[in-house]
Amino acid sequence: MQSTFVKAGLALAAGALVLGVGTALAAPAPYPTVVATAIVPPSHTTVIHFQTATVTIPPGTFSSPVIFQVLEGPTQNFSAPVSGQHVIFDFMFQVTTLSHTPVAPTFGKVLFSLNDPAVTPDSQYYNYSLSAGQYTPNPATLMIHGAHLTHEIATDKVGWVITSPDMMTTP
């Protein structure tokens, strides 16, 4: 199985073209920054690394090549929807055809994973509605092992926010 890696703006294997890293494009607020971009071919696995996260796009996820972008906001753009939690990570995908038209609302599942010492068994994963600015819990397919969180994703029509419990301070 051929893999494509994109990290820090370098294409590490054939099959990917990096279009921009850290580039601010016409992105939906509150996710203003494109942190990774790759051309995803339909017949190969593509792995995109950004910050402490990875997105794995298996073969057959898309029926034709697409431009796959990962966007982030500053976490300060978000408020934890549950008291006692704080936002530790936020992201969204923007997927278009090579001619920049949106893809179908759902696609084959990609795997998001986050390695972060702030991830705990009590971390929460939320969909964030771009149009309504509302959070919806999304525990389906969420797996947490130590400081490693994984979640399957099959759309680019919402963003995501990950929260963890506030640290207790001792007097």
mmCIF file of N, CA and C in Angstrom, residues 80 82-88 117-126 142-149 161-168:
data_model
loop_
_atom_site.group_PDB
_atom_site.id
_atom_site.type_symbol
_atom_site.label_atom_id
_atom_site.label_comp_id
_atom_site.label_asym_id
_atom_site.label_seq_id
_atom_site.Cartn_x
_atom_site.Cartn_y
_atom_site.Cartn_z
ATOM 1 N N ALA A 80 -15.755 25.957 25.625
ATOM 2 C CA ALA A 80 -16.182 24.592 25.935
ATOM 3 C C ALA A 80 -17.668 24.604 26.249
ATOM 4 N N VAL A 82 -19.358 22.558 27.939
ATOM 5 C CA VAL A 82 -19.657 21.947 29.231
ATOM 6 C C VAL A 82 -18.771 22.598 30.295
ATOM 7 N N SER A 83 -19.373 22.973 31.394
ATOM 8 C CA SER A 83 -18.633 23.554 32.504
ATOM 9 C C SER A 83 -17.592 22.557 33.014
ATOM 10 N N GLY A 84 -16.432 23.061 33.382
ATOM 11 C CA GLY A 84 -15.380 22.193 33.896
ATOM 12 C C GLY A 84 -14.489 21.628 32.793
ATOM 13 N N GLN A 85 -14.731 21.999 31.546
ATOM 14 C CA GLN A 85 -13.916 21.549 30.419
ATOM 15 C C GLN A 85 -13.318 22.779 29.732
ATOM 16 N N HIS A 86 -12.233 22.591 29.004
ATOM 17 C CA HIS A 86 -11.656 23.650 28.185
ATOM 18 C C HIS A 86 -11.264 23.058 26.825
ATOM 19 N N VAL A 87 -11.232 23.893 25.813
ATOM 20 C CA VAL A 87 -10.919 23.449 24.453
ATOM 21 C C VAL A 87 -9.415 23.225 24.339
ATOM 22 N N ILE A 88 -9.036 22.029 23.849
ATOM 23 C CA ILE A 88 -7.616 21.727 23.658
ATOM 24 C C ILE A 88 -7.240 21.641 22.179
ATOM 25 N N PRO A 117 -0.870 15.345 25.419
ATOM 26 C CA PRO A 117 -0.912 15.015 26.842
ATOM 27 C C PRO A 117 -2.165 15.545 27.544
ATOM 28 N N ALA A 118 -2.869 16.503 26.925
ATOM 29 C CA ALA A 118 -4.106 17.016 27.525
ATOM 30 C C ALA A 118 -5.289 16.080 27.300
ATOM 31 N N VAL A 119 -5.163 15.081 26.409
ATOM 32 C CA VAL A 119 -6.237 14.107 26.194
ATOM 33 C C VAL A 119 -6.293 13.187 27.401
ATOM 34 N N THR A 120 -7.503 13.005 27.922
ATOM 35 C CA THR A 120 -7.733 12.107 29.052
ATOM 36 C C THR A 120 -8.962 11.250 28.745
ATOM 37 N N PRO A 121 -9.242 10.247 29.560
ATOM 38 C CA PRO A 121 -10.466 9.469 29.356
ATOM 39 C C PRO A 121 -11.735 10.332 29.440
ATOM 40 N N ASP A 122 -11.639 11.513 30.053
ATOM 41 C CA ASP A 122 -12.794 12.402 30.183
ATOM 42 C C ASP A 122 -12.845 13.472 29.096
ATOM 43 N N SER A 123 -11.966 13.394 28.096
ATOM 44 C CA SER A 123 -12.020 14.338 26.985
ATOM 45 C C SER A 123 -13.314 14.136 26.208
ATOM 46 N N GLN A 124 -13.796 15.209 25.612
ATOM 47 C CA GLN A 124 -15.041 15.179 24.843
ATOM 48 C C GLN A 124 -14.759 15.632 23.411
ATOM 49 N N TYR A 125 -15.573 15.132 22.466
ATOM 50 C CA TYR A 125 -15.411 15.423 21.047
ATOM 51 C C TYR A 125 -16.740 15.964 20.552
ATOM 52 N N TYR A 126 -16.737 17.153 19.960
ATOM 53 C CA TYR A 126 -17.964 17.820 19.535
ATOM 54 C C TYR A 126 -17.922 18.194 18.067
ATOM 55 N N LEU A 142 -15.560 7.379 18.778
ATOM 56 C CA LEU A 142 -14.495 8.008 19.564
ATOM 57 C C LEU A 142 -13.787 6.944 20.396
ATOM 58 N N MET A 143 -12.459 6.919 20.272
ATOM 59 C CA MET A 143 -11.647 5.997 21.062
ATOM 60 C C MET A 143 -10.549 6.820 21.734
ATOM 61 N N ILE A 144 -10.358 6.604 23.034
ATOM 62 C CA ILE A 144 -9.294 7.282 23.768
ATOM 63 C C ILE A 144 -8.476 6.220 24.497
ATOM 64 N N HIS A 145 -7.170 6.211 24.226
ATOM 65 C CA HIS A 145 -6.224 5.311 24.896
ATOM 66 C C HIS A 145 -5.079 6.176 25.392
ATOM 67 N N GLY A 146 -5.042 6.407 26.690
ATOM 68 C CA GLY A 146 -4.013 7.280 27.249
ATOM 69 C C GLY A 146 -4.175 8.684 26.695
ATOM 70 N N ALA A 147 -3.120 9.218 26.091
ATOM 71 C CA ALA A 147 -3.153 10.569 25.521
ATOM 72 C C ALA A 147 -3.403 10.538 24.012
ATOM 73 N N HIS A 148 -3.960 9.422 23.519
ATOM 74 C CA HIS A 148 -4.214 9.240 22.084
ATOM 75 C C HIS A 148 -5.723 9.129 21.843
ATOM 76 N N LEU A 149 -6.242 10.004 20.996
ATOM 77 C CA LEU A 149 -7.668 10.029 20.654
ATOM 78 C C LEU A 149 -7.803 9.752 19.163
ATOM 79 N N VAL A 161 -14.373 20.214 17.730
ATOM 80 C CA VAL A 161 -13.712 20.784 18.899
ATOM 81 C C VAL A 161 -13.517 19.662 19.909
ATOM 82 N N ILE A 162 -12.321 19.578 20.465
ATOM 83 C CA ILE A 162 -12.010 18.574 21.482
ATOM 84 C C ILE A 162 -11.754 19.311 22.789
ATOM 85 N N THR A 163 -12.383 18.818 23.848
ATOM 86 C CA THR A 163 -12.216 19.438 25.161
ATOM 87 C C THR A 163 -11.656 18.415 26.155
ATOM 88 N N SER A 164 -11.073 18.928 27.203
ATOM 89 C CA SER A 164 -10.596 18.100 28.314
ATOM 90 C C SER A 164 -10.945 18.795 29.611
ATOM 91 N N PRO A 165 -10.968 18.036 30.696
ATOM 92 C CA PRO A 165 -11.298 18.645 31.992
ATOM 93 C C PRO A 165 -10.306 19.730 32.390
ATOM 94 N N ASP A 166 -10.846 20.759 33.056
ATOM 95 C CA ASP A 166 -9.999 21.805 33.611
ATOM 96 C C ASP A 166 -9.092 21.168 34.659
ATOM 97 N N MET A 167 -7.902 21.689 34.787
ATOM 98 C CA MET A 167 -6.976 21.187 35.808
ATOM 99 C C MET A 167 -7.411 21.735 37.155
ATOM 100 N N MET A 168 -7.456 20.871 38.129
ATOM 101 C CA MET A 168 -7.771 21.287 39.504
ATOM 102 C C MET A 168 -6.502 21.873 40.102
#
